[in-house]
mmCIF file of C-alpha atoms in Angstrom:
data_model
loop_
_atom_site.group_PDB
_atom_site.id
_atom_site.type_symbol
_atom_site.label_atom_id
_atom_site.label_comp_id
_atom_site.label_asym_id
_atom_site.label_seq_id
_atom_site.Cartn_x
_atom_site.Cartn_y
_atom_site.Cartn_z
ATOM 1 C CA MET A 7 -61.165 36.395 6.595
ATOM 2 C CA VAL A 8 -60.549 34.414 3.668
ATOM 3 C CA GLN A 9 -57.242 35.843 1.638
ATOM 4 C CA SER A 10 -58.257 35.708 -1.800
ATOM 5 C CA ALA A 11 -56.155 34.499 -4.701
ATOM 6 C CA PRO A 12 -53.814 36.673 -6.692
ATOM 7 C CA THR A 13 -55.263 37.891 -10.058
ATOM 8 C CA LEU A 14 -51.234 38.063 -11.018
ATOM 9 C CA LEU A 15 -49.498 35.568 -10.821
ATOM 10 C CA PRO A 16 -45.471 35.313 -11.401
ATOM 11 C CA GLN A 17 -44.574 34.159 -14.755
ATOM 12 C CA THR A 18 -42.611 30.801 -15.153
ATOM 13 C CA ILE A 19 -42.480 32.137 -19.320
ATOM 14 C CA GLY A 20 -41.041 35.463 -20.714
ATOM 15 C CA PRO A 21 -38.110 37.854 -21.868
ATOM 16 C CA LEU A 22 -36.081 37.548 -18.999
ATOM 17 C CA LYS A 23 -32.572 35.549 -19.747
ATOM 18 C CA ALA A 24 -30.778 34.202 -17.228
ATOM 19 C CA TRP A 25 -27.391 31.872 -17.705
ATOM 20 C CA LYS A 26 -24.081 29.729 -15.514
ATOM 21 C CA PHE A 27 -22.403 32.644 -14.619
ATOM 22 C CA ASN A 28 -18.462 32.187 -15.664
ATOM 23 C CA PRO A 29 -16.233 33.260 -13.210
ATOM 24 C CA THR A 30 -13.378 35.011 -15.086
ATOM 25 C CA ASP A 31 -11.479 38.237 -13.963
ATOM 26 C CA GLU A 32 -12.788 39.988 -16.855
ATOM 27 C CA ASP A 33 -15.323 43.147 -15.815
ATOM 28 C CA GLN A 34 -17.486 42.605 -13.921
ATOM 29 C CA ARG A 35 -20.242 43.973 -16.065
ATOM 30 C CA GLU A 36 -19.314 41.778 -19.352
ATOM 31 C CA LEU A 37 -21.883 38.946 -19.844
ATOM 32 C CA HIS A 38 -19.708 36.533 -17.544
ATOM 33 C CA GLN A 39 -21.013 33.681 -20.058
ATOM 34 C CA TYR A 40 -19.499 29.686 -20.819
ATOM 35 C CA SER A 41 -19.121 29.154 -24.255
ATOM 36 C CA PRO A 42 -21.176 27.304 -25.004
ATOM 37 C CA ASN A 43 -23.697 29.497 -22.669
ATOM 38 C CA GLN A 44 -26.045 27.498 -19.903
ATOM 39 C CA GLU A 45 -28.909 29.144 -19.719
ATOM 40 C CA VAL A 46 -30.747 29.270 -17.133
ATOM 41 C CA THR A 47 -35.251 29.479 -17.299
ATOM 42 C CA ILE A 48 -37.391 31.076 -15.690
ATOM 43 C CA ALA A 49 -39.275 28.037 -14.214
ATOM 44 C CA GLU A 50 -35.638 26.833 -12.971
ATOM 45 C CA LEU A 51 -35.189 30.677 -11.449
ATOM 46 C CA ALA A 52 -38.495 30.280 -9.546
ATOM 47 C CA GLN A 53 -37.649 26.522 -7.752
ATOM 48 C CA ILE A 54 -35.350 28.817 -6.289
ATOM 49 C CA GLY A 55 -37.266 31.458 -4.963
ATOM 50 C CA VAL A 56 -37.303 33.894 -7.671
ATOM 51 C CA LEU A 57 -40.397 35.295 -8.422
ATOM 52 C CA TYR A 58 -40.952 37.434 -12.177
ATOM 53 C CA TRP A 59 -43.389 39.383 -14.302
ATOM 54 C CA ASN A 60 -42.922 41.104 -17.836
ATOM 55 C CA ILE A 61 -45.530 44.419 -17.413
ATOM 56 C CA ASP A 62 -44.549 46.651 -20.417
ATOM 57 C CA VAL A 63 -43.510 50.097 -19.346
ATOM 58 C CA SER A 64 -44.582 51.326 -22.856
ATOM 59 C CA ASP A 65 -48.245 50.699 -22.408
ATOM 60 C CA ALA A 66 -50.165 53.915 -20.516
ATOM 61 C CA LYS A 67 -51.875 51.470 -17.957
ATOM 62 C CA TYR A 68 -48.381 49.743 -17.060
ATOM 63 C CA GLU A 69 -48.994 50.548 -13.228
ATOM 64 C CA ASP A 70 -52.594 49.586 -12.851
ATOM 65 C CA LYS A 71 -51.051 46.355 -12.917
ATOM 66 C CA VAL A 72 -47.752 47.123 -10.136
ATOM 67 C CA GLU A 73 -50.672 48.125 -8.325
ATOM 68 C CA THR A 74 -52.165 45.351 -8.243
ATOM 69 C CA ILE A 75 -48.856 43.289 -6.904
ATOM 70 C CA CYS A 76 -48.503 45.666 -4.732
ATOM 71 C CA ALA A 77 -51.683 44.926 -2.840
ATOM 72 C CA GLU A 78 -51.568 41.635 -3.616
ATOM 73 C CA ARG A 79 -48.064 40.643 -2.244
ATOM 74 C CA GLN A 80 -48.910 44.181 0.627
ATOM 75 C CA TYR A 81 -46.161 46.773 -0.372
ATOM 76 C CA LYS A 82 -47.117 49.416 1.425
ATOM 77 C CA ASN A 83 -44.145 51.786 0.161
ATOM 78 C CA ARG A 84 -41.557 52.515 -3.160
ATOM 79 C CA ASP A 85 -39.323 54.345 -4.110
ATOM 80 C CA VAL A 86 -36.791 54.932 -7.342
ATOM 81 C CA ILE A 87 -32.972 54.613 -7.743
ATOM 82 C CA ASN A 88 -31.522 55.990 -11.213
ATOM 83 C CA ILE A 89 -27.532 54.615 -11.078
ATOM 84 C CA ARG A 90 -25.665 56.341 -13.449
ATOM 85 C CA ARG A 91 -22.250 58.348 -12.497
ATOM 86 C CA GLU A 92 -23.884 61.567 -13.383
ATOM 87 C CA THR A 93 -26.696 60.917 -10.529
ATOM 88 C CA LEU A 94 -25.601 58.297 -8.029
ATOM 89 C CA PRO A 95 -23.916 59.996 -5.242
ATOM 90 C CA ASN A 96 -20.949 58.004 -4.144
ATOM 91 C CA TYR A 97 -21.399 56.209 -7.362
ATOM 92 C CA ASP A 98 -17.762 54.221 -6.871
ATOM 93 C CA GLN A 99 -18.993 53.141 -3.642
ATOM 94 C CA LYS A 100 -22.107 52.207 -3.964
ATOM 95 C CA ILE A 101 -21.213 50.320 -6.927
ATOM 96 C CA LYS A 102 -18.978 47.995 -4.938
ATOM 97 C CA THR A 103 -21.120 47.766 -2.323
ATOM 98 C CA PHE A 104 -24.208 46.182 -4.184
ATOM 99 C CA PHE A 105 -21.875 43.855 -5.652
ATOM 100 C CA GLU A 106 -20.958 42.151 -2.894
ATOM 101 C CA GLU A 107 -22.460 38.780 -2.096
ATOM 102 C CA HIS A 108 -25.395 39.215 0.794
ATOM 103 C CA ILE A 109 -28.990 38.924 1.939
ATOM 104 C CA HIS A 110 -32.001 40.650 3.231
ATOM 105 C CA GLU A 111 -34.485 39.820 6.223
ATOM 106 C CA ASP A 112 -37.139 41.368 3.675
ATOM 107 C CA GLU A 113 -37.673 40.664 -0.177
ATOM 108 C CA GLU A 114 -36.099 42.295 -2.777
ATOM 109 C CA ILE A 115 -38.489 44.130 -4.908
ATOM 110 C CA ARG A 116 -37.364 45.620 -8.341
ATOM 111 C CA PHE A 117 -39.679 46.994 -11.003
ATOM 112 C CA ILE A 118 -37.006 48.009 -13.907
ATOM 113 C CA LEU A 119 -38.322 51.357 -15.974
ATOM 114 C CA GLU A 120 -35.072 52.082 -18.139
ATOM 115 C CA GLY A 121 -32.075 50.724 -19.161
ATOM 116 C CA SER A 122 -30.351 47.075 -17.245
ATOM 117 C CA GLY A 123 -28.172 45.232 -15.358
ATOM 118 C CA PHE A 124 -27.222 42.302 -13.803
ATOM 119 C CA PHE A 125 -28.626 40.183 -10.566
ATOM 120 C CA ASP A 126 -26.403 37.539 -9.639
ATOM 121 C CA VAL A 127 -28.228 34.849 -7.172
ATOM 122 C CA ARG A 128 -26.257 31.351 -5.723
ATOM 123 C CA ASP A 129 -28.069 28.221 -7.077
ATOM 124 C CA ARG A 130 -28.901 25.033 -5.234
ATOM 125 C CA ASN A 131 -25.005 24.380 -5.487
ATOM 126 C CA ASP A 132 -23.729 28.151 -4.154
ATOM 127 C CA GLU A 133 -22.710 28.937 -8.175
ATOM 128 C CA TRP A 134 -23.993 31.597 -9.456
ATOM 129 C CA ILE A 135 -26.632 32.707 -12.221
ATOM 130 C CA ARG A 136 -26.760 35.623 -13.677
ATOM 131 C CA VAL A 137 -30.481 37.257 -13.961
ATOM 132 C CA ALA A 138 -30.554 39.982 -16.754
ATOM 133 C CA ALA A 139 -33.209 42.736 -15.484
ATOM 134 C CA LYS A 140 -33.838 45.070 -18.382
ATOM 135 C CA ALA A 141 -36.751 47.918 -18.869
ATOM 136 C CA SER A 142 -40.356 46.082 -17.902
ATOM 137 C CA ASP A 143 -39.373 43.255 -15.522
ATOM 138 C CA MET A 144 -40.114 43.277 -12.162
ATOM 139 C CA ILE A 145 -38.313 40.684 -10.394
ATOM 140 C CA ILE A 146 -38.370 39.404 -6.454
ATOM 141 C CA LEU A 147 -35.462 37.832 -4.182
ATOM 142 C CA PRO A 148 -36.625 35.810 -1.094
ATOM 143 C CA ALA A 149 -35.711 37.083 2.098
ATOM 144 C CA GLY A 150 -32.658 34.879 2.873
ATOM 145 C CA MET A 151 -31.486 34.580 -1.104
ATOM 146 C CA TYR A 152 -27.208 35.099 -1.330
ATOM 147 C CA HIS A 153 -27.451 37.532 -4.187
ATOM 148 C CA ARG A 154 -25.438 40.890 -5.505
ATOM 149 C CA PHE A 155 -26.069 43.267 -8.320
ATOM 150 C CA THR A 156 -24.101 45.201 -11.440
ATOM 151 C CA LEU A 157 -24.884 47.521 -13.955
ATOM 152 C CA ASP A 158 -23.520 46.363 -17.566
ATOM 153 C CA THR A 159 -21.771 47.837 -19.813
ATOM 154 C CA ASN A 160 -24.503 50.428 -20.474
ATOM 155 C CA ASN A 161 -24.188 51.875 -17.048
ATOM 156 C CA HIS A 162 -27.468 53.348 -16.238
ATOM 157 C CA ILE A 163 -30.572 51.303 -14.332
ATOM 158 C CA LYS A 164 -33.536 53.034 -13.403
ATOM 159 C CA ALA A 165 -35.498 51.078 -11.271
ATOM 160 C CA MET A 166 -38.752 51.006 -8.656
ATOM 161 C CA ARG A 167 -38.077 49.745 -5.770
ATOM 162 C CA LEU A 168 -41.049 48.370 -3.319
ATOM 163 C CA PHE A 169 -40.517 48.028 0.282
ATOM 164 C CA LYS A 170 -43.688 45.829 2.797
ATOM 165 C CA GLU A 171 -42.575 48.741 5.184
ATOM 166 C CA ASP A 172 -40.435 51.816 5.347
ATOM 167 C CA PRO A 173 -38.267 52.049 2.395
ATOM 168 C CA GLN A 174 -34.722 51.108 3.763
ATOM 169 C CA TRP A 175 -31.734 48.668 2.046
ATOM 170 C CA THR A 176 -30.021 46.780 4.415
ATOM 171 C CA PRO A 177 -27.635 43.884 3.095
ATOM 172 C CA LEU A 178 -26.170 41.245 5.412
ATOM 173 C CA ASN A 179 -22.984 41.120 3.695
ATOM 174 C CA ARG A 180 -22.257 36.882 3.438
ATOM 175 C CA ASP A 181 -18.176 37.552 4.450
ATOM 176 C CA ASN A 182 -20.065 38.316 8.249
ATOM 177 C CA SER A 183 -19.763 34.648 9.866
ATOM 178 C CA THR A 184 -23.306 35.214 11.616
ATOM 179 C CA THR A 185 -25.492 35.559 8.162
ATOM 180 C CA ASP A 186 -25.742 31.411 7.625
ATOM 181 C CA SER A 187 -27.261 31.158 10.814
ATOM 182 C CA ASN A 188 -29.515 34.136 10.007
ATOM 183 C CA LYS A 189 -33.099 33.435 10.629
ATOM 184 C CA PHE A 190 -33.908 34.360 7.522
ATOM 185 C CA ARG A 191 -31.138 32.330 5.854
ATOM 186 C CA LEU A 192 -32.204 29.847 7.656
ATOM 187 C CA GLU A 193 -35.465 29.752 6.576
ATOM 188 C CA TYR A 194 -34.966 30.471 2.792
ATOM 189 C CA LEU A 195 -32.790 26.853 2.648
ATOM 190 C CA LYS A 196 -35.652 25.249 4.386
ATOM 191 C CA ASN A 197 -38.217 26.493 2.231
ATOM 192 C CA VAL A 198 -36.587 26.490 -1.222
ATOM 193 C CA HIS A 199 -33.923 23.641 -0.616
ATOM 194 C CA GLY A 200 -35.261 21.670 2.110
ATOM 195 C CA ALA A 201 -32.025 21.839 4.499
ATOM 196 C CA THR A 202 -30.578 24.348 6.020
ATOM 197 C CA VAL A 203 -27.339 23.040 6.303
ATOM 198 C CA LEU A 204 -26.412 22.701 2.478
ATOM 199 C CA PRO A 205 -22.982 20.955 1.180
ATOM 200 C CA GLN A 206 -20.135 23.517 0.642
ATOM 201 C CA ILE A 207 -18.877 24.402 -2.549
ATOM 202 C CA THR A 208 -15.195 26.196 -1.273
ATOM 203 C CA GLY A 209 -13.639 24.254 1.633
ATOM 204 C CA PRO A 210 -9.914 22.618 2.860
ATOM 205 C CA LEU A 211 -11.229 19.542 0.583
ATOM 206 C CA LEU A 212 -8.513 18.664 -1.952
ATOM 207 C CA ALA A 213 -8.615 16.365 -4.971
ATOM 208 C CA TRP A 214 -6.468 15.554 -7.875
ATOM 209 C CA ARG A 215 -5.943 14.233 -11.408
ATOM 210 C CA PHE A 216 -4.824 10.362 -10.240
ATOM 211 C CA ASN A 217 -1.486 9.015 -12.190
ATOM 212 C CA GLU A 218 -1.767 5.774 -12.580
ATOM 213 C CA THR A 219 1.663 4.356 -11.713
ATOM 214 C CA THR A 220 3.036 1.425 -10.279
ATOM 215 C CA GLU A 221 3.744 3.402 -6.514
ATOM 216 C CA ASP A 222 1.840 1.695 -3.658
ATOM 217 C CA GLN A 223 -2.089 3.082 -4.083
ATOM 218 C CA ARG A 224 -1.155 5.029 -0.806
ATOM 219 C CA GLU A 225 0.719 7.367 -2.394
ATOM 220 C CA LEU A 226 -0.650 10.666 -3.944
ATOM 221 C CA HIS A 227 -0.818 9.644 -7.554
ATOM 222 C CA GLN A 228 -0.574 13.191 -8.815
ATOM 223 C CA PHE A 229 0.679 14.396 -12.507
ATOM 224 C CA THR A 230 3.642 16.758 -12.865
ATOM 225 C CA PRO A 231 2.279 19.317 -12.304
ATOM 226 C CA ASN A 232 -0.844 18.649 -10.689
ATOM 227 C CA GLN A 233 -3.868 18.353 -12.148
ATOM 228 C CA PRO A 234 -6.507 19.771 -9.320
ATOM 229 C CA VAL A 235 -10.063 19.207 -9.599
ATOM 230 C CA SER A 236 -12.697 21.490 -7.408
ATOM 231 C CA ILE A 237 -15.146 21.003 -4.915
ATOM 232 C CA PRO A 238 -17.570 22.310 -7.436
ATOM 233 C CA GLU A 239 -16.483 19.409 -10.486
ATOM 234 C CA LEU A 240 -16.909 17.015 -7.465
ATOM 235 C CA ALA A 241 -20.131 18.115 -7.109
ATOM 236 C CA LYS A 242 -20.930 18.041 -10.985
ATOM 237 C CA LEU A 243 -20.762 14.194 -10.648
ATOM 238 C CA GLY A 244 -22.751 13.927 -7.500
ATOM 239 C CA VAL A 245 -19.714 14.504 -4.851
ATOM 240 C CA LEU A 246 -21.498 16.232 -1.507
ATOM 241 C CA TYR A 247 -19.304 18.001 0.647
ATOM 242 C CA TRP A 248 -19.601 20.171 4.193
ATOM 243 C CA ASN A 249 -16.582 20.249 6.231
ATOM 244 C CA ILE A 250 -17.695 20.019 10.074
ATOM 245 C CA ASP A 251 -14.856 21.302 12.800
ATOM 246 C CA VAL A 252 -14.415 17.844 15.149
ATOM 247 C CA GLN A 253 -12.561 20.785 17.792
ATOM 248 C CA ASN A 254 -15.264 22.090 17.989
ATOM 249 C CA GLU A 255 -17.773 20.918 20.737
ATOM 250 C CA LYS A 256 -21.239 21.811 18.877
ATOM 251 C CA TYR A 257 -19.789 19.698 15.783
ATOM 252 C CA MET A 258 -22.139 17.233 16.764
ATOM 253 C CA ASP A 259 -25.057 19.841 15.747
ATOM 254 C CA THR A 260 -24.345 20.042 12.607
ATOM 255 C CA VAL A 261 -23.959 16.375 12.112
ATOM 256 C CA GLU A 262 -26.979 15.940 13.466
ATOM 257 C CA THR A 263 -28.947 18.498 11.471
ATOM 258 C CA ILE A 264 -27.734 17.106 8.954
ATOM 259 C CA CYS A 265 -28.683 13.652 9.292
ATOM 260 C CA SER A 266 -32.325 14.582 10.259
ATOM 261 C CA GLU A 267 -32.779 16.504 7.395
ATOM 262 C CA ARG A 268 -31.283 13.419 4.661
ATOM 263 C CA LYS A 269 -33.110 11.343 6.288
ATOM 264 C CA TYR A 270 -30.181 9.212 8.707
ATOM 265 C CA LYS A 271 -31.151 7.108 11.183
ATOM 266 C CA ASN A 272 -28.128 5.250 11.716
ATOM 267 C CA ARG A 273 -24.739 5.419 12.475
ATOM 268 C CA ASP A 274 -21.274 3.486 13.240
ATOM 269 C CA VAL A 275 -17.838 4.484 14.022
ATOM 270 C CA ILE A 276 -15.196 2.114 11.891
ATOM 271 C CA ASN A 277 -11.703 2.297 12.710
ATOM 272 C CA ILE A 278 -9.080 1.220 10.472
ATOM 273 C CA ARG A 279 -5.455 0.544 11.324
ATOM 274 C CA LYS A 280 -3.415 -2.167 11.156
ATOM 275 C CA GLU A 281 -3.366 -2.561 15.385
ATOM 276 C CA THR A 282 -7.365 -2.938 15.192
ATOM 277 C CA LEU A 283 -8.865 -4.353 12.540
ATOM 278 C CA PRO A 284 -8.873 -7.982 12.247
ATOM 279 C CA ASN A 285 -8.227 -9.043 8.955
ATOM 280 C CA TYR A 286 -5.975 -6.101 8.020
ATOM 281 C CA ASP A 287 -4.135 -6.538 4.218
ATOM 282 C CA GLU A 288 -6.798 -8.560 2.953
ATOM 283 C CA LYS A 289 -9.359 -5.576 3.964
ATOM 284 C CA ILE A 290 -7.694 -3.205 2.718
ATOM 285 C CA LYS A 291 -7.499 -4.726 -0.506
ATOM 286 C CA THR A 292 -11.270 -5.085 -0.672
ATOM 287 C CA PHE A 293 -11.764 -1.376 -0.129
ATOM 288 C CA PHE A 294 -9.230 -0.559 -3.030
ATOM 289 C CA GLU A 295 -11.237 -2.597 -5.644
ATOM 290 C CA GLU A 296 -13.273 -0.314 -7.541
ATOM 291 C CA HIS A 297 -17.281 -0.629 -6.846
ATOM 292 C CA ILE A 298 -20.933 0.738 -6.746
ATOM 293 C CA HIS A 299 -23.663 0.901 -3.898
ATOM 294 C CA GLU A 300 -27.100 0.374 -3.910
ATOM 295 C CA ASP A 301 -27.080 3.599 -1.333
ATOM 296 C CA GLU A 302 -24.754 7.027 -0.419
ATOM 297 C CA GLU A 303 -22.364 6.488 0.509
ATOM 298 C CA ILE A 304 -21.661 8.932 3.909
ATOM 299 C CA ARG A 305 -18.068 9.460 6.112
ATOM 300 C CA PHE A 306 -17.784 11.732 8.355
ATOM 301 C CA ILE A 307 -13.728 11.900 9.174
ATOM 302 C CA LEU A 308 -13.370 11.976 13.114
ATOM 303 C CA ASP A 309 -9.333 11.377 12.952
ATOM 304 C CA GLY A 310 -6.943 10.564 10.267
ATOM 305 C CA SER A 311 -6.502 10.935 6.507
ATOM 306 C CA GLY A 312 -7.716 8.928 3.370
ATOM 307 C CA TYR A 313 -8.117 8.864 -0.203
ATOM 308 C CA PHE A 314 -11.599 7.905 -2.093
ATOM 309 C CA ASP A 315 -11.225 7.408 -5.781
ATOM 310 C CA ILE A 316 -13.829 8.614 -7.940
ATOM 311 C CA ARG A 317 -14.599 8.090 -11.685
ATOM 312 C CA ASP A 318 -15.596 11.419 -13.646
ATOM 313 C CA LYS A 319 -17.518 11.485 -16.982
ATOM 314 C CA ASN A 320 -14.368 9.964 -18.634
ATOM 315 C CA ASP A 321 -14.085 7.079 -16.709
ATOM 316 C CA SER A 322 -10.576 8.447 -15.542
ATOM 317 C CA TRP A 323 -9.764 8.184 -11.179
ATOM 318 C CA ILE A 324 -10.240 11.478 -9.395
ATOM 319 C CA ARG A 325 -8.065 11.119 -6.244
ATOM 320 C CA VAL A 326 -10.186 12.640 -3.254
ATOM 321 C CA ALA A 327 -7.983 13.531 0.128
ATOM 322 C CA ALA A 328 -10.354 13.200 2.811
ATOM 323 C CA LYS A 329 -8.413 13.938 6.186
ATOM 324 C CA ALA A 330 -10.122 15.156 10.350
ATOM 325 C CA SER A 331 -13.769 17.684 9.690
ATOM 326 C CA ASP A 332 -14.561 16.139 6.234
ATOM 327 C CA MET A 333 -17.971 15.058 5.531
ATOM 328 C CA ILE A 334 -17.766 13.308 2.408
ATOM 329 C CA ILE A 335 -21.435 11.809 0.335
ATOM 330 C CA LEU A 336 -20.679 9.806 -2.259
ATOM 331 C CA PRO A 337 -24.277 9.104 -4.762
ATOM 332 C CA ALA A 338 -25.746 5.852 -5.129
ATOM 333 C CA GLY A 339 -24.238 3.759 -8.446
ATOM 334 C CA MET A 340 -21.011 5.927 -8.503
ATOM 335 C CA TYR A 341 -17.624 4.242 -9.573
ATOM 336 C CA HIS A 342 -15.220 4.225 -6.704
ATOM 337 C CA ARG A 343 -12.483 3.209 -4.019
ATOM 338 C CA PHE A 344 -11.044 3.607 -0.753
ATOM 339 C CA THR A 345 -7.407 3.562 0.210
ATOM 340 C CA LEU A 346 -5.661 4.370 3.597
ATOM 341 C CA ASP A 347 -3.388 7.030 2.781
ATOM 342 C CA THR A 348 0.827 7.125 3.808
ATOM 343 C CA GLY A 349 -0.056 7.959 7.661
ATOM 344 C CA ASN A 350 -1.937 4.229 7.393
ATOM 345 C CA TYR A 351 -5.160 5.346 9.639
ATOM 346 C CA ILE A 352 -8.740 6.564 9.635
ATOM 347 C CA LYS A 353 -11.831 7.374 11.827
ATOM 348 C CA ALA A 354 -14.693 7.932 10.484
ATOM 349 C CA MET A 355 -18.567 8.006 11.205
ATOM 350 C CA ARG A 356 -20.151 5.953 8.556
ATOM 351 C CA LEU A 357 -24.114 7.266 8.288
ATOM 352 C CA PHE A 358 -26.826 4.868 6.919
ATOM 353 C CA LYS A 359 -30.503 5.495 6.269
ATOM 354 C CA GLU A 360 -31.697 2.597 7.278
ATOM 355 C CA ASP A 361 -29.644 -0.777 8.792
ATOM 356 C CA PRO A 362 -25.821 -0.125 9.616
ATOM 357 C CA GLN A 363 -24.745 -2.437 5.877
ATOM 358 C CA TRP A 364 -22.021 -2.060 3.621
ATOM 359 C CA THR A 365 -22.365 -3.687 0.344
ATOM 360 C CA PRO A 366 -19.862 -3.315 -2.519
ATOM 361 C CA LEU A 367 -21.300 -4.104 -5.868
ATOM 362 C CA ASN A 368 -17.835 -5.078 -7.535
ATOM 363 C CA ARG A 369 -17.348 -3.525 -11.674
ATOM 364 C CA ALA A 370 -15.379 -6.582 -11.908
ATOM 365 C CA ASP A 371 -18.501 -8.867 -11.395
ATOM 366 C CA GLY A 372 -19.295 -7.735 -15.142
ATOM 367 C CA THR A 373 -23.080 -6.619 -13.856
ATOM 368 C CA THR A 374 -23.002 -3.457 -12.472
ATOM 369 C CA GLN A 375 -23.892 -0.954 -15.422
ATOM 370 C CA SER A 376 -26.929 -2.697 -15.856
ATOM 371 C CA ASN A 377 -27.950 -2.113 -12.026
ATOM 372 C CA THR A 378 -30.228 0.300 -11.671
ATOM 373 C CA PHE A 379 -29.014 2.514 -9.314
ATOM 374 C CA ARG A 380 -25.624 2.762 -11.866
ATOM 375 C CA VAL A 381 -28.112 3.349 -14.757
ATOM 376 C CA SER A 382 -29.991 6.414 -12.774
ATOM 377 C CA TYR A 383 -26.797 7.752 -11.602
ATOM 378 C CA VAL A 384 -25.291 7.388 -15.029
ATOM 379 C CA LYS A 385 -28.283 9.070 -16.323
ATOM 380 C CA GLU A 386 -28.540 12.187 -14.175
ATOM 381 C CA PHE A 387 -24.844 12.808 -13.229
ATOM 382 C CA HIS A 388 -23.437 11.640 -17.389
ATOM 383 C CA GLY A 389 -26.440 12.624 -19.289
ATOM 384 C CA VAL A 390 -26.599 9.588 -21.251
ATOM 385 C CA SER A 391 -27.266 6.005 -20.341
ATOM 386 C CA PRO A 392 -24.326 3.412 -19.741
ATOM 387 C CA LEU A 393 -26.082 0.958 -21.143
ATOM 388 C CA LYS A 394 -25.764 2.469 -24.412
ATOM 389 C CA ARG A 395 -21.369 2.652 -23.795
ATOM 390 C CA SER A 396 -19.451 0.337 -26.293
ATOM 391 C CA SER A 397 -19.289 -2.949 -24.841
ATOM 392 C CA GLU A 398 -15.557 -2.770 -24.113
ATOM 393 C CA GLU A 399 -16.177 -0.083 -21.379
ATOM 394 C CA ALA A 400 -19.250 -0.887 -20.491
ATOM 395 C CA GLY A 401 -18.965 -4.524 -20.411
ATOM 396 C CA ASP A 402 -21.749 -7.513 -21.445
ATOM 397 C CA VAL A 403 -25.121 -6.643 -20.054
ATOM 398 C CA GLU A 404 -26.199 -9.341 -17.904
ATOM 399 C CA PRO A 405 -28.613 -10.401 -15.490
ATOM 400 C CA LEU A 406 -27.558 -8.224 -12.216
ATOM 401 C CA GLY A 407 -24.819 -10.816 -9.694
ATOM 402 C CA LYS A 408 -25.368 -11.678 -6.325
ATOM 403 C CA ALA A 409 -23.532 -8.769 -4.442
ATOM 404 C CA VAL A 410 -21.018 -9.936 -1.565
ATOM 405 C CA LYS A 411 -22.297 -8.582 1.236
ATOM 406 C CA VAL A 412 -20.327 -7.841 4.397
ATOM 407 C CA GLY A 413 -22.144 -9.059 7.737
ATOM 408 C CA GLU A 414 -23.306 -6.339 10.102
ATOM 409 C CA THR A 415 -21.418 -6.461 13.069
ATOM 410 C CA ASP A 416 -19.219 -4.820 15.626
ATOM 411 C CA GLN A 417 -16.226 -6.267 13.215
ATOM 412 C CA VAL A 418 -17.805 -4.686 10.115
ATOM 413 C CA ALA A 419 -18.100 -1.715 12.296
ATOM 414 C CA GLU A 420 -14.537 -1.732 12.131
ATOM 415 C CA ALA A 421 -14.066 -2.519 9.062
ATOM 416 C CA ALA A 422 -15.911 -1.156 5.675
ATOM 417 C CA VAL A 423 -15.258 2.065 4.557
#
């Protein structure tokens, strides 16, 4: 039997408001907005799986629309929850529980009848989006989506809960190590994010503002006090990060999953130390020349440690300290450079979408600003065109010069970071 198309499609416009959540220490019931506010549209919520309808509860026939949605989406059961101190048993404990980050193994469907509250949902970068739900809003959060709920400062919400089977609310909290591998979580990631192993925004990776002193390039180069840069800040510049414990005997399973989902077909291993690397001093100098690539630079650190320096939106250096178990991806078109630290050794797996090669386009050549990959990078992550920058910053715009290409030999596998 052919199932008929739904007659009440989710909306991509309406009065629903959402914004990027500002993680300040104020009460969870406050707005938690940045200044200026960073709005998120209903269409953007839909891209991460959130469905929305606005069904006017003041309309005498509003229940007809609810019944239609229930029939078309096979919601068989329902109840009504009234959250306020006077009506909810164990109020304080329940409010605390609702605000713990969790997933469900089925959709969470809420139709707001009175009052208001906030649903916080994770975006593609694992950052919070705050969704302000009020009377007449129906919201569906997909199975496997990390989320949480809190009342707002009105301290009251009354909502209809819809269920495909028996009414129940079973949270699987993120602090439980099993949720990331839960099959509903993995299905959500695959269906909505296109991947099952998402980049991390927390972890042991350290980064900081680079202090341009005359000390050896392998030193920390930190300001006093240090000016740390967070993993989410790196992500906003296009840097992706995973921490995959190389001491875990199954670590390559995670690497293989990332390779499959991001279409990395080839790999090699580099071993950078004076004893093993031909032309060591010259190679180390070359790595530290500022450059871009026309493809991602993917490095999974197997042993040792070193520094990747990357340019921020103000063209200042950020130093990223990579060590064993860190996987870092630098996007095509990002200015960067590499150096060993004072440990003078790193061993890393290089991943490639095509044949293994390391082709730096040096900034000093004066041609990189007009490179199409550089232009695309700056437009996506800086929100501007590099060609509109001052001639002092961008240099003269010239046809793309010839890149310095390192040959694809076993020596390169021992030579090119």
